[in-house]
Short mmCIF file of N, CA, C and O in Angstrom, two decimals:
data_model
loop_
_atom_site.label_atom_id
_atom_site.label_comp_id
_atom_site.label_asym_id
_atom_site.label_seq_id
_atom_site.Cartn_x
_atom_site.Cartn_y
_atom_site.Cartn_z
N MET A 1 -10.99 5.62 -30.19
CA MET A 1 -12.04 5.23 -29.13
C MET A 1 -11.07 4.64 -28.10
O MET A 1 -10.03 3.81 -28.34
N THR A 2 -11.14 5.00 -26.71
CA THR A 2 -10.39 4.40 -25.62
C THR A 2 -11.18 3.32 -25.07
O THR A 2 -12.37 3.22 -25.04
N ALA A 3 -10.25 2.39 -24.71
CA ALA A 3 -10.90 1.07 -24.18
C ALA A 3 -11.16 1.37 -22.56
O ALA A 3 -10.22 2.06 -21.94
N ALA A 4 -12.24 1.02 -21.97
CA ALA A 4 -12.41 1.01 -20.64
C ALA A 4 -11.44 0.07 -19.81
O ALA A 4 -11.37 -1.05 -20.17
N VAL A 5 -10.78 0.59 -18.87
CA VAL A 5 -9.95 -0.37 -18.11
C VAL A 5 -10.54 -0.62 -16.85
O VAL A 5 -11.15 0.34 -16.03
N GLU A 6 -10.62 -1.92 -16.39
CA GLU A 6 -11.27 -2.40 -15.10
C GLU A 6 -10.34 -1.88 -14.03
O GLU A 6 -9.17 -1.99 -14.26
N PRO A 7 -10.82 -1.32 -12.96
CA PRO A 7 -10.03 -1.02 -11.83
C PRO A 7 -9.47 -2.26 -11.02
O PRO A 7 -10.17 -3.32 -11.13
N ARG A 8 -8.10 -2.19 -10.65
CA ARG A 8 -7.52 -3.34 -10.15
C ARG A 8 -8.02 -3.54 -8.65
O ARG A 8 -8.41 -2.53 -8.05
N PRO A 9 -8.23 -4.63 -8.18
CA PRO A 9 -8.60 -4.87 -6.78
C PRO A 9 -7.66 -4.34 -5.75
O PRO A 9 -6.36 -4.20 -6.10
N LEU A 10 -8.15 -3.80 -4.78
CA LEU A 10 -7.28 -3.12 -3.70
C LEU A 10 -6.31 -4.14 -3.26
O LEU A 10 -5.09 -3.67 -2.96
N ALA A 11 -6.51 -5.33 -3.07
CA ALA A 11 -5.56 -6.20 -2.60
C ALA A 11 -4.26 -6.21 -3.51
O ALA A 11 -3.13 -6.47 -3.00
N ASP A 12 -4.62 -6.32 -4.87
CA ASP A 12 -3.47 -6.32 -5.88
C ASP A 12 -2.56 -5.13 -5.70
O ASP A 12 -1.43 -5.06 -5.71
N LEU A 13 -3.31 -3.95 -5.55
CA LEU A 13 -2.52 -2.66 -5.26
C LEU A 13 -1.73 -2.62 -4.18
O LEU A 13 -0.66 -2.12 -4.16
N GLU A 14 -2.40 -3.22 -3.08
CA GLU A 14 -1.51 -3.26 -1.91
C GLU A 14 -0.19 -4.06 -2.01
O GLU A 14 0.77 -3.91 -1.60
N GLN A 15 -0.43 -5.34 -2.67
CA GLN A 15 0.80 -6.15 -3.07
C GLN A 15 1.84 -5.47 -3.81
O GLN A 15 2.86 -5.59 -3.72
N ASP A 16 1.26 -4.67 -4.82
CA ASP A 16 2.31 -3.80 -5.48
C ASP A 16 3.04 -2.93 -4.73
O ASP A 16 4.31 -2.56 -4.91
N ALA A 17 2.37 -2.32 -3.78
CA ALA A 17 2.91 -1.25 -2.85
C ALA A 17 3.99 -2.02 -2.01
O ALA A 17 5.13 -1.54 -1.61
N LEU A 18 3.60 -3.30 -1.56
CA LEU A 18 4.68 -3.97 -0.81
C LEU A 18 5.87 -4.46 -1.57
O LEU A 18 7.00 -4.40 -1.03
N ALA A 19 5.69 -4.69 -2.82
CA ALA A 19 6.66 -5.04 -3.67
C ALA A 19 7.72 -3.88 -3.95
O ALA A 19 8.93 -4.11 -4.04
N GLN A 20 7.01 -2.68 -3.95
CA GLN A 20 7.91 -1.32 -4.07
C GLN A 20 8.73 -1.21 -2.78
O GLN A 20 9.82 -0.85 -2.93
N VAL A 21 8.24 -1.58 -1.81
CA VAL A 21 8.96 -1.33 -0.50
C VAL A 21 10.08 -2.39 -0.51
O VAL A 21 11.16 -2.05 -0.29
N GLU A 22 9.83 -3.74 -0.93
CA GLU A 22 10.86 -4.78 -1.09
C GLU A 22 11.88 -4.03 -1.93
O GLU A 22 13.04 -4.45 -1.78
N ALA A 23 11.64 -3.69 -3.21
CA ALA A 23 12.48 -3.11 -4.17
C ALA A 23 13.33 -2.04 -3.58
O ALA A 23 14.60 -1.97 -3.79
N GLU A 24 12.80 -1.15 -2.95
CA GLU A 24 13.52 -0.02 -2.21
C GLU A 24 14.46 -0.52 -1.08
O GLU A 24 15.57 -0.07 -1.09
N PHE A 25 13.91 -1.55 -0.52
CA PHE A 25 14.77 -2.14 0.59
C PHE A 25 15.86 -2.74 0.01
O PHE A 25 17.14 -2.49 0.46
N ALA A 26 15.93 -3.41 -1.17
CA ALA A 26 16.96 -4.27 -1.85
C ALA A 26 17.94 -3.04 -2.49
O ALA A 26 19.26 -3.16 -2.36
N ARG A 27 17.27 -2.04 -2.83
CA ARG A 27 18.11 -0.97 -3.71
C ARG A 27 19.13 -0.20 -2.44
O ARG A 27 20.36 -0.02 -2.71
N ARG A 28 18.42 0.19 -1.33
CA ARG A 28 19.14 0.60 -0.20
C ARG A 28 20.31 -0.18 0.49
O ARG A 28 21.24 0.36 0.95
N ALA A 29 20.00 -1.40 0.34
CA ALA A 29 20.92 -2.57 0.88
C ALA A 29 22.30 -2.35 0.25
O ALA A 29 23.42 -2.54 0.76
N ARG A 30 22.37 -1.99 -0.94
CA ARG A 30 23.51 -1.78 -1.70
C ARG A 30 24.12 -0.40 -1.48
O ARG A 30 25.23 -0.13 -2.07
N GLY A 31 23.47 0.49 -1.04
CA GLY A 31 23.96 1.92 -0.89
C GLY A 31 24.68 2.05 0.46
O GLY A 31 25.02 1.28 1.30
N ALA A 32 24.99 3.34 0.74
CA ALA A 32 25.72 3.81 1.85
C ALA A 32 24.91 3.75 3.18
O ALA A 32 25.48 3.62 4.23
N ARG A 33 23.60 3.90 3.13
CA ARG A 33 22.72 3.97 4.33
C ARG A 33 21.62 2.94 4.19
O ARG A 33 20.53 3.37 3.92
N PRO A 34 21.85 1.58 4.27
CA PRO A 34 20.65 0.72 4.15
C PRO A 34 19.73 0.90 5.32
O PRO A 34 20.05 1.53 6.43
N TRP A 35 18.39 0.62 5.08
CA TRP A 35 17.39 0.48 6.06
C TRP A 35 17.85 -0.38 7.23
O TRP A 35 18.34 -1.51 7.00
N THR A 36 17.31 -0.03 8.43
CA THR A 36 17.54 -0.99 9.40
C THR A 36 16.44 -2.01 9.52
O THR A 36 15.29 -1.60 8.87
N PRO A 37 16.22 -3.11 10.03
CA PRO A 37 15.19 -3.97 10.08
C PRO A 37 13.98 -3.20 10.70
O PRO A 37 12.72 -3.38 10.18
N ALA A 38 13.90 -2.28 11.62
CA ALA A 38 12.87 -1.60 12.12
C ALA A 38 12.40 -0.67 11.19
O ALA A 38 11.15 -0.52 10.95
N GLU A 39 13.22 -0.08 10.29
CA GLU A 39 12.80 0.88 9.34
C GLU A 39 11.95 0.02 8.30
O GLU A 39 10.87 0.64 7.81
N TYR A 40 12.36 -0.88 7.78
CA TYR A 40 11.87 -1.82 6.92
C TYR A 40 10.44 -2.28 7.36
O TYR A 40 9.46 -2.14 6.68
N VAL A 41 10.30 -2.83 8.51
CA VAL A 41 9.09 -3.16 9.17
C VAL A 41 8.07 -1.89 9.10
O VAL A 41 6.84 -2.17 8.93
N ASP A 42 8.70 -0.75 9.67
CA ASP A 42 7.87 0.42 9.63
C ASP A 42 7.29 0.70 8.27
O ASP A 42 6.00 1.10 8.15
N ARG A 43 8.00 0.73 7.18
CA ARG A 43 7.48 0.86 5.85
C ARG A 43 6.53 -0.14 5.38
O ARG A 43 5.34 0.37 4.86
N ILE A 44 6.52 -1.34 5.73
CA ILE A 44 5.65 -2.42 5.58
C ILE A 44 4.34 -1.96 6.30
O ILE A 44 3.17 -1.99 5.79
N GLU A 45 4.54 -1.76 7.57
CA GLU A 45 3.19 -1.43 8.35
C GLU A 45 2.43 -0.12 7.82
O GLU A 45 1.26 -0.05 7.64
N GLN A 46 3.33 0.93 7.28
CA GLN A 46 2.58 1.96 6.66
C GLN A 46 1.65 1.66 5.65
O GLN A 46 0.68 2.19 5.32
N VAL A 47 2.33 0.91 4.73
CA VAL A 47 1.58 0.22 3.55
C VAL A 47 0.28 -0.39 3.93
O VAL A 47 -0.90 0.08 3.53
N HIS A 48 0.31 -1.22 4.96
CA HIS A 48 -0.83 -1.90 5.32
C HIS A 48 -1.87 -0.91 6.04
O HIS A 48 -3.05 -0.97 5.79
N ILE A 49 -1.40 -0.04 6.81
CA ILE A 49 -2.29 1.03 7.47
C ILE A 49 -3.09 1.83 6.39
O ILE A 49 -4.17 2.05 6.38
N ARG A 50 -2.38 2.22 5.32
CA ARG A 50 -2.80 3.04 4.45
C ARG A 50 -3.96 2.28 3.60
O ARG A 50 -4.98 2.94 3.42
N TYR A 51 -3.78 0.97 3.25
CA TYR A 51 -4.82 0.31 2.63
C TYR A 51 -6.06 -0.17 3.53
O TYR A 51 -6.96 -0.19 3.20
N ASN A 52 -5.65 -0.39 4.93
CA ASN A 52 -6.79 -0.71 5.83
C ASN A 52 -7.58 0.63 5.92
O ASN A 52 -8.79 0.47 6.00
N HIS A 53 -6.92 1.88 5.98
CA HIS A 53 -7.78 3.05 6.01
C HIS A 53 -8.64 3.22 4.62
O HIS A 53 -9.67 3.59 4.78
N ARG A 54 -8.17 2.99 3.56
CA ARG A 54 -8.70 2.99 2.34
C ARG A 54 -10.06 2.00 2.34
O ARG A 54 -11.02 2.32 1.86
N ARG A 55 -9.87 0.90 2.78
CA ARG A 55 -10.83 -0.22 2.99
C ARG A 55 -11.95 0.29 3.88
O ARG A 55 -13.12 0.18 3.55
N GLN A 56 -11.54 0.92 5.03
CA GLN A 56 -12.65 1.42 5.98
C GLN A 56 -13.40 2.59 5.33
O GLN A 56 -14.63 2.62 5.49
N TRP A 57 -12.65 3.44 4.62
CA TRP A 57 -13.46 4.59 3.92
C TRP A 57 -14.26 3.90 2.86
O TRP A 57 -15.48 4.54 2.77
N LEU A 58 -14.07 2.93 2.07
CA LEU A 58 -14.82 2.50 0.99
C LEU A 58 -15.97 1.83 1.66
O LEU A 58 -17.16 2.12 1.11
N ARG A 59 -15.93 0.99 2.83
CA ARG A 59 -17.07 0.55 3.57
C ARG A 59 -17.86 1.72 4.00
O ARG A 59 -19.21 1.48 3.85
N THR A 60 -17.31 2.51 4.65
CA THR A 60 -18.14 3.80 5.05
C THR A 60 -18.94 4.49 3.91
O THR A 60 -20.04 4.75 4.04
N HIS A 61 -18.26 4.69 2.87
CA HIS A 61 -18.69 5.43 1.76
C HIS A 61 -20.00 4.62 1.14
O HIS A 61 -21.00 5.13 0.66
N GLN A 62 -19.77 3.18 0.95
CA GLN A 62 -20.83 2.35 0.40
C GLN A 62 -21.88 2.29 1.32
O GLN A 62 -23.15 2.47 0.72
N GLN A 63 -22.02 2.42 2.49
CA GLN A 63 -23.01 2.32 3.44
C GLN A 63 -23.87 3.68 3.34
O GLN A 63 -25.08 3.69 3.39
N GLU A 64 -23.05 4.71 3.20
CA GLU A 64 -23.89 6.12 3.04
C GLU A 64 -24.63 6.20 1.69
O GLU A 64 -25.73 6.65 1.68
N THR A 65 -24.14 5.53 0.57
CA THR A 65 -24.71 5.71 -0.59
C THR A 65 -25.78 4.60 -0.74
O THR A 65 -26.73 4.81 -1.56
N ALA A 66 -25.84 3.52 0.02
CA ALA A 66 -26.90 2.54 0.08
C ALA A 66 -28.06 3.00 0.78
O ALA A 66 -29.19 2.48 0.40
N THR A 67 -27.98 3.93 1.58
CA THR A 67 -29.19 4.25 2.35
C THR A 67 -29.92 5.46 1.81
O THR A 67 -29.55 6.13 0.80
#
């Protein structure tokens, strides 16, 4: 029998995605072509944008199903 797994909160998933960007930034800093500060900020912005779109979609979807 498989145990039901509770979905993680969206904020936790967003923090995990930000941690992955941090890890990639650190990994690339040791390489031949590290990210510039602008590239790093762009990656962080992309994460926030992706999760904000997801939150908006969830709000819209919940409103549609509630009516």
